[in-house]
Each structure stands twice: as C-alpha cells, then as structure tokens.
Amino acid sequence: MSAFRDRVLQIVSLIPPGRVAAYGQVALYAGFPRGARNVGWILHSSEGLVGPDFPWWRVVNNRGRITIKGSLFFSPHDQADLLRREGILVSEDLKLDIEAFRWRPPSTLSFGSGPIRTPSKN
DNA sequence: CAAGTGACGTAGA
DNA sequence: GTCTACGCCACTT
C-alpha cells in the first residue's frame, strides 16, 4: 500500500464515461510526472482488488493505443469493447483518437497536498 | 546493494 | 505511418 497507489486509483475512478486518460496523464495528476509506467504497474497489481465499477479500461497510452499485457481476465480486445460501449470509437487495431476523447480534469482536482503539476521542461 | 522487470513516454531513424 | 533505444520509477530477485 502506498499513497501513490491510492492516488492513482482515485484519479482513474474520476474519469467519466466516454472519456479516456493516458497513463502519463494519471501519473501527472497523482503528483508523479514521470510515473507513467508505475500507473500501469499499479493497475495490473490492483486487478481484483478493485470493484467492478473501477474504470481501469479508460486508461490507454499516450498514442491512443491499447497495450495491456498483464491482465488475467481481460484481453486488449475486451478493453476496446468496454470503450466502444461508452461511445468511444476504437479501431480493430486497438487504436483510438485520444485527442478527441481525452479527459480534461476539473481544476478542483487536488488532494490537499498541492496543486496539479503541469509539464514544464525548465 | 545490484540487476531485472513492466497496462509507459519521448525522440530518432 | 512504423519500429527501436533509452529514460523513467516502484518493485522483486
């Protein structure tokens, strides 16, 4: 258990139906700008520990591609199906227009420990 | 402690 | 558009 894990799970649960977020996006909002891989790891290791309402399928990579590998219960095609069910168009190649469906979090999104970090290459 | 692993991201070819 | 190489960071060996 870790604060990072809790934040990731909470943020993913905030993604509304019909929208998607990138792993890196979730990591960013959780306060770990470089933790994209860890988000995937968290979701993988949390499989089965979260309820059926937990929208893990709304997380895709930043190229708009479904690239899950570790799930014991779902295939990439299953994830695509869940997304299509919410109105998101996913090609047979497991690709979607992430810019068109990207989730824009409310500005109220914060966890008391600080504001959302925005990407800056300074 | 060092090396390996992985639902990723980015840059370069 | 594709693929490969490297960086990233929490975790496991």
Tab-separated table of C-alpha atoms (C1' of nucleotides) in Angstrom:
chain	number	residue	atom	x	y	z
A	1	MET	CA	0.000	0.000	0.000
A	2	SER	CA	1.186	3.470	-0.765
A	3	ALA	CA	-0.106	6.993	-1.230
A	4	PHE	CA	0.875	6.746	-4.854
A	5	ARG	CA	-1.333	3.719	-5.369
A	6	ASP	CA	-4.283	5.356	-3.613
A	7	ARG	CA	-3.964	8.490	-5.723
A	8	VAL	CA	-3.742	6.569	-8.949
A	9	LEU	CA	-6.815	4.517	-8.144
A	10	GLN	CA	-8.758	7.580	-7.082
A	11	ILE	CA	-7.883	9.577	-10.170
A	12	VAL	CA	-8.749	6.764	-12.531
A	13	SER	CA	-12.090	6.424	-10.769
A	14	LEU	CA	-12.799	10.067	-11.608
A	15	ILE	CA	-12.570	9.568	-15.356
A	16	PRO	CA	-16.112	9.980	-16.694
A	17	PRO	CA	-17.699	7.575	-19.184
A	18	GLY	CA	-16.910	8.343	-22.781
A	19	ARG	CA	-13.524	9.803	-21.923
A	20	VAL	CA	-10.038	8.377	-21.688
A	21	ALA	CA	-6.810	9.362	-19.990
A	22	ALA	CA	-3.227	8.396	-20.703
A	23	TYR	CA	-1.110	6.596	-18.128
A	24	GLY	CA	1.193	9.564	-18.057
A	25	GLN	CA	-1.769	11.859	-17.509
A	26	VAL	CA	-2.908	9.892	-14.479
A	27	ALA	CA	0.629	9.831	-13.141
A	28	LEU	CA	0.875	13.577	-13.615
A	29	TYR	CA	-2.305	14.296	-11.686
A	30	ALA	CA	-1.210	11.904	-8.969
A	31	GLY	CA	1.867	14.039	-8.469
A	32	PHE	CA	4.353	11.788	-10.248
A	33	PRO	CA	5.106	13.421	-13.606
A	34	ARG	CA	7.393	10.574	-14.652
A	35	GLY	CA	5.408	7.729	-13.176
A	36	ALA	CA	3.557	6.578	-16.266
A	37	ARG	CA	4.921	3.057	-16.092
A	38	ASN	CA	4.070	2.820	-12.452
A	39	VAL	CA	0.438	3.582	-13.195
A	40	GLY	CA	0.318	0.549	-15.413
A	41	TRP	CA	2.002	-1.454	-12.748
A	42	ILE	CA	-0.477	-0.250	-10.118
A	43	LEU	CA	-3.482	-1.124	-12.239
A	44	HIS	CA	-2.039	-4.522	-13.010
A	45	SER	CA	-1.287	-5.350	-9.401
A	46	SER	CA	-4.612	-3.928	-8.219
A	47	GLU	CA	-6.577	-6.172	-10.522
A	48	GLY	CA	-9.129	-7.982	-8.452
A	49	LEU	CA	-8.696	-5.630	-5.525
A	50	VAL	CA	-10.960	-3.009	-7.040
A	51	GLY	CA	-14.682	-3.141	-7.646
A	52	PRO	CA	-16.370	-3.731	-10.998
A	53	ASP	CA	-17.133	-0.024	-11.186
A	54	PHE	CA	-13.493	0.879	-11.295
A	55	PRO	CA	-12.954	2.186	-14.851
A	56	TRP	CA	-9.448	0.876	-15.485
A	57	TRP	CA	-10.328	0.489	-19.168
A	58	ARG	CA	-10.458	4.272	-19.631
A	59	VAL	CA	-6.686	4.397	-19.347
A	60	VAL	CA	-4.720	3.984	-22.557
A	61	ASN	CA	-1.273	5.024	-23.655
A	62	ASN	CA	-0.480	8.461	-24.943
A	63	ARG	CA	-0.622	7.378	-28.571
A	64	GLY	CA	-4.228	6.339	-28.173
A	65	ARG	CA	-3.385	2.675	-28.307
A	66	ILE	CA	-4.464	-0.187	-26.063
A	67	THR	CA	-1.356	-2.016	-24.921
A	68	ILE	CA	-2.299	-4.042	-21.889
A	69	LYS	CA	-0.441	-7.282	-21.343
A	70	GLY	CA	-0.749	-8.367	-17.762
A	71	SER	CA	-4.477	-8.751	-17.167
A	72	LEU	CA	-5.560	-12.225	-16.222
A	73	PHE	CA	-9.205	-11.588	-17.033
A	74	PHE	CA	-9.278	-9.143	-19.903
A	75	SER	CA	-7.723	-9.026	-23.330
A	76	PRO	CA	-6.944	-5.809	-25.200
A	77	HIS	CA	-9.993	-6.505	-27.333
A	78	ASP	CA	-12.154	-6.675	-24.207
A	79	GLN	CA	-10.928	-3.242	-23.218
A	80	ALA	CA	-11.724	-1.921	-26.684
A	81	ASP	CA	-15.225	-3.331	-26.333
A	82	LEU	CA	-15.757	-1.616	-22.995
A	83	LEU	CA	-14.653	1.677	-24.526
A	84	ARG	CA	-16.895	1.316	-27.569
A	85	ARG	CA	-19.756	0.656	-25.201
A	86	GLU	CA	-19.297	4.206	-23.889
A	87	GLY	CA	-19.300	5.723	-27.338
A	88	ILE	CA	-15.570	5.783	-27.941
A	89	LEU	CA	-14.561	4.684	-31.406
A	90	VAL	CA	-11.817	2.091	-31.277
A	91	SER	CA	-10.412	0.614	-34.466
A	92	GLU	CA	-9.771	-3.091	-34.912
A	93	ASP	CA	-6.105	-2.240	-34.460
A	94	LEU	CA	-6.919	-1.199	-30.904
A	95	LYS	CA	-6.333	2.444	-31.726
A	96	LEU	CA	-8.466	5.477	-30.938
A	97	ASP	CA	-8.336	9.241	-31.359
A	98	ILE	CA	-7.087	10.093	-27.888
A	99	GLU	CA	-7.092	13.827	-28.529
A	100	ALA	CA	-10.801	13.713	-29.327
A	101	PHE	CA	-11.688	11.687	-26.230
A	102	ARG	CA	-9.055	12.875	-23.783
A	103	TRP	CA	-10.376	13.595	-20.294
A	104	ARG	CA	-9.937	17.116	-19.022
A	105	PRO	CA	-9.853	17.049	-15.225
A	106	PRO	CA	-11.621	19.776	-13.216
A	107	SER	CA	-9.431	22.463	-11.763
A	108	THR	CA	-10.690	21.382	-8.361
A	109	LEU	CA	-8.728	18.205	-8.727
A	110	SER	CA	-6.249	18.177	-5.911
A	111	PHE	CA	-5.597	16.038	-2.915
A	112	GLY	CA	-4.704	18.642	-0.389
A	113	SER	CA	-1.028	18.030	-0.800
A	114	GLY	CA	-0.594	20.526	-3.562
A	115	PRO	CA	-1.770	21.625	-6.973
A	116	ILE	CA	-1.503	19.610	-10.109
A	117	ARG	CA	1.928	19.773	-11.583
A	118	THR	CA	1.944	20.951	-15.124
A	119	PRO	CA	4.551	19.741	-17.557
A	120	SER	CA	7.342	22.204	-17.874
A	121	LYS	CA	10.753	21.461	-19.204
A	122	ASN	CA	12.549	24.147	-17.312
B	1	DC	C1'	23.275	-3.301	-2.629
B	2	DA	C1'	22.963	-4.521	-7.990
B	3	DA	C1'	20.256	-6.134	-11.706
B	4	DG	C1'	15.956	-7.272	-13.822
B	5	DT	C1'	11.001	-6.253	-14.926
B	6	DG	C1'	6.966	-3.684	-16.692
B	7	DA	C1'	-1.260	-1.728	-18.621
B	8	DC	C1'	4.584	3.894	-20.407
B	9	DG	C1'	6.717	8.276	-22.868
B	10	DT	C1'	9.641	10.513	-25.963
B	11	DA	C1'	12.927	11.121	-29.648
B	12	DG	C1'	15.130	9.481	-33.596
B	13	DA	C1'	15.533	6.531	-37.696
C	1	DG	C1'	2.594	5.703	-40.572
C	2	DT	C1'	6.144	2.052	-38.333
C	3	DC	C1'	9.930	0.219	-35.079
C	4	DT	C1'	13.889	0.618	-31.833
C	5	DA	C1'	16.562	2.573	-27.961
C	6	DC	C1'	16.701	4.836	-23.859
C	7	DG	C1'	14.743	7.106	-19.628
C	8	DC	C1'	11.705	6.638	-16.006
C	9	DC	C1'	10.401	4.708	-11.086
C	10	DA	C1'	8.397	1.191	-7.752
C	11	DC	C1'	9.052	-3.277	-7.005
C	12	DT	C1'	11.123	-8.062	-6.987
C	13	DT	C1'	15.115	-11.225	-7.088
